[in-house]
């Protein structure tokens, strides 16, 4: 049995964490074969990512644990969005465009996963808006 850390989070048992990492690798490989650019895993520096699909494996035994897929736009879009937000230009078209792209890519990723036989759902996690959570393997 694994013990809680100082934040009250309990890591998954090693065998379950290994299963989750294996499923994440299979999902990433299938989506890459389908044409998506997989930009890296959860520990890659986001600042240097060229964009594409980022796979996150949350290895804690709680509702937020599991495999999360995030779409990341090109660095120029990310930077333009950040600059608009820093400048408090909330009506800047780049912010709306970036949001629409995130929404549509999440929907596309869900469709692709379904076509590949995976079970997945749109995020309801406030800390992972517009992400996709993979629930089970291809059938």
CSV table of C-alpha atoms in Angstrom, one decimal:
chain,number,residue,atom,x,y,z
A,1,UNK,CA,0.0,0.0,0.0
A,2,UNK,CA,1.4,3.4,-0.9
A,3,UNK,CA,1.3,6.2,1.6
A,4,UNK,CA,0.0,9.7,1.2
A,5,UNK,CA,2.5,12.5,0.5
A,6,UNK,CA,2.6,15.8,2.4
A,7,UNK,CA,-0.3,17.2,0.2
A,8,UNK,CA,-2.5,14.2,1.1
A,9,UNK,CA,-2.1,12.6,-2.3
A,10,UNK,CA,-1.7,8.8,-2.6
A,11,UNK,CA,0.5,7.6,-5.5
A,12,UNK,CA,-0.8,4.7,-7.6
A,13,UNK,CA,0.6,1.2,-6.8
A,14,UNK,CA,3.7,0.6,-9.0
A,15,UNK,CA,1.9,-2.0,-11.1
A,16,UNK,CA,-1.0,0.4,-11.8
A,17,UNK,CA,1.4,3.2,-12.6
A,18,UNK,CA,3.2,0.9,-15.0
A,19,UNK,CA,-0.1,0.0,-16.6
A,20,UNK,CA,-1.1,3.6,-17.0
A,21,UNK,CA,2.3,4.5,-18.6
A,22,UNK,CA,1.9,1.6,-21.0
A,23,UNK,CA,-1.6,2.8,-22.0
A,24,UNK,CA,-0.3,6.3,-22.4
A,25,UNK,CA,2.5,5.1,-24.7
A,26,UNK,CA,0.0,3.1,-26.8
A,27,UNK,CA,-2.4,6.1,-27.1
A,28,UNK,CA,0.5,8.4,-28.1
A,29,UNK,CA,1.8,5.8,-30.7
A,30,UNK,CA,-1.7,5.3,-32.2
A,31,UNK,CA,-2.4,9.1,-32.4
A,32,UNK,CA,1.1,9.6,-34.0
A,33,UNK,CA,0.4,6.9,-36.6
A,34,UNK,CA,-2.9,8.7,-37.3
A,35,UNK,CA,-1.0,11.9,-38.1
A,36,UNK,CA,-0.8,14.0,-34.9
A,37,UNK,CA,2.5,15.3,-33.9
A,38,UNK,CA,3.2,14.1,-30.4
A,39,UNK,CA,5.3,16.9,-28.9
A,40,UNK,CA,6.5,15.1,-25.8
A,41,UNK,CA,5.6,13.6,-22.5
A,42,UNK,CA,4.6,15.4,-19.3
A,43,UNK,CA,8.2,16.2,-18.2
A,44,UNK,CA,9.2,17.9,-21.4
A,45,UNK,CA,9.8,21.7,-21.2
A,46,UNK,CA,6.7,23.3,-22.6
A,47,UNK,CA,8.6,26.5,-23.5
A,48,UNK,CA,10.6,24.6,-26.1
A,49,UNK,CA,7.8,22.5,-27.5
A,50,UNK,CA,7.0,23.2,-31.1
A,51,UNK,CA,3.3,22.3,-30.4
A,52,UNK,CA,1.2,19.3,-31.0
A,53,UNK,CA,-0.1,16.7,-28.6
A,54,UNK,CA,1.3,16.5,-25.1
A,55,UNK,CA,0.6,13.4,-23.1
A,56,UNK,CA,0.4,13.8,-19.3
A,57,UNK,CA,0.3,10.8,-16.9
A,58,UNK,CA,-1.0,11.7,-13.5
A,59,UNK,CA,0.0,8.9,-11.3
A,60,UNK,CA,-2.0,9.7,-8.2
A,61,UNK,CA,-4.9,7.7,-6.9
A,62,UNK,CA,-7.6,10.4,-7.1
A,63,UNK,CA,-10.3,11.7,-9.4
A,64,UNK,CA,-7.7,13.8,-11.3
A,65,UNK,CA,-5.4,10.8,-11.9
A,66,UNK,CA,-5.0,9.1,-15.2
A,67,UNK,CA,-4.0,10.0,-18.8
A,68,UNK,CA,-4.6,13.5,-20.0
A,69,UNK,CA,-4.1,14.7,-23.6
A,70,UNK,CA,-3.4,18.4,-24.2
A,71,UNK,CA,-3.2,20.2,-27.5
A,72,UNK,CA,-0.6,22.9,-27.7
A,73,UNK,CA,-0.4,25.4,-30.5
A,74,UNK,CA,2.8,26.7,-32.1
A,75,UNK,CA,5.0,28.8,-29.8
A,76,UNK,CA,4.2,31.9,-31.8
A,77,UNK,CA,0.5,31.5,-31.0
A,78,UNK,CA,1.2,30.7,-27.3
A,79,UNK,CA,3.4,33.8,-27.1
A,80,UNK,CA,0.9,36.1,-28.8
A,81,UNK,CA,-1.8,34.8,-26.4
A,82,UNK,CA,0.4,35.3,-23.3
A,83,UNK,CA,1.3,38.8,-24.5
A,84,UNK,CA,-2.3,39.8,-25.0
A,85,UNK,CA,-3.2,38.5,-21.5
A,86,UNK,CA,-0.2,40.3,-19.9
A,87,UNK,CA,-1.3,43.5,-21.6
A,88,UNK,CA,-4.9,42.9,-20.4
A,89,UNK,CA,-6.1,43.0,-24.0
A,90,UNK,CA,-8.9,40.5,-23.2
A,91,UNK,CA,-10.7,41.3,-26.5
A,92,UNK,CA,-7.6,40.6,-28.6
A,93,UNK,CA,-8.7,38.2,-31.4
A,94,UNK,CA,-5.7,36.0,-30.8
A,95,UNK,CA,-7.2,34.9,-27.4
A,96,UNK,CA,-10.5,33.9,-29.0
A,97,UNK,CA,-8.7,32.1,-31.8
A,98,UNK,CA,-6.5,30.2,-29.5
A,99,UNK,CA,-9.5,29.2,-27.4
A,100,UNK,CA,-11.4,28.0,-30.5
A,101,UNK,CA,-8.4,26.0,-31.7
A,102,UNK,CA,-8.1,24.3,-28.3
A,103,UNK,CA,-11.8,23.4,-28.3
A,104,UNK,CA,-11.8,22.0,-31.8
A,105,UNK,CA,-8.6,20.1,-31.3
A,106,UNK,CA,-10.0,18.5,-28.1
A,107,UNK,CA,-13.1,17.5,-30.1
A,108,UNK,CA,-10.9,16.1,-32.9
A,109,UNK,CA,-8.8,14.1,-30.5
A,110,UNK,CA,-11.9,12.7,-28.9
A,111,UNK,CA,-13.2,11.6,-32.3
A,112,UNK,CA,-9.8,10.1,-33.3
A,113,UNK,CA,-9.6,8.1,-30.0
A,114,UNK,CA,-13.1,6.8,-30.6
A,115,UNK,CA,-12.2,5.7,-34.1
A,116,UNK,CA,-9.2,3.9,-32.6
A,117,UNK,CA,-11.4,2.1,-30.1
A,118,UNK,CA,-10.4,4.0,-27.0
A,119,UNK,CA,-12.8,5.4,-24.4
A,120,UNK,CA,-12.2,9.0,-23.5
A,121,UNK,CA,-14.0,12.1,-22.3
A,122,UNK,CA,-13.6,15.8,-22.4
A,123,UNK,CA,-12.1,17.3,-19.2
A,124,UNK,CA,-14.2,18.5,-16.4
A,125,UNK,CA,-11.1,19.3,-14.4
A,126,UNK,CA,-10.8,23.1,-13.7
A,127,UNK,CA,-7.0,22.7,-13.8
A,128,UNK,CA,-7.0,21.0,-17.2
A,129,UNK,CA,-9.5,22.9,-19.3
A,130,UNK,CA,-10.0,21.6,-22.8
A,131,UNK,CA,-8.0,18.5,-22.2
A,132,UNK,CA,-9.0,15.0,-23.0
A,133,UNK,CA,-8.9,12.2,-20.4
A,134,UNK,CA,-8.3,8.6,-21.7
A,135,UNK,CA,-10.4,6.1,-19.7
A,136,UNK,CA,-9.6,2.8,-21.2
A,137,UNK,CA,-7.6,1.0,-23.9
A,138,UNK,CA,-8.6,0.2,-27.4
A,139,UNK,CA,-11.0,-2.7,-27.7
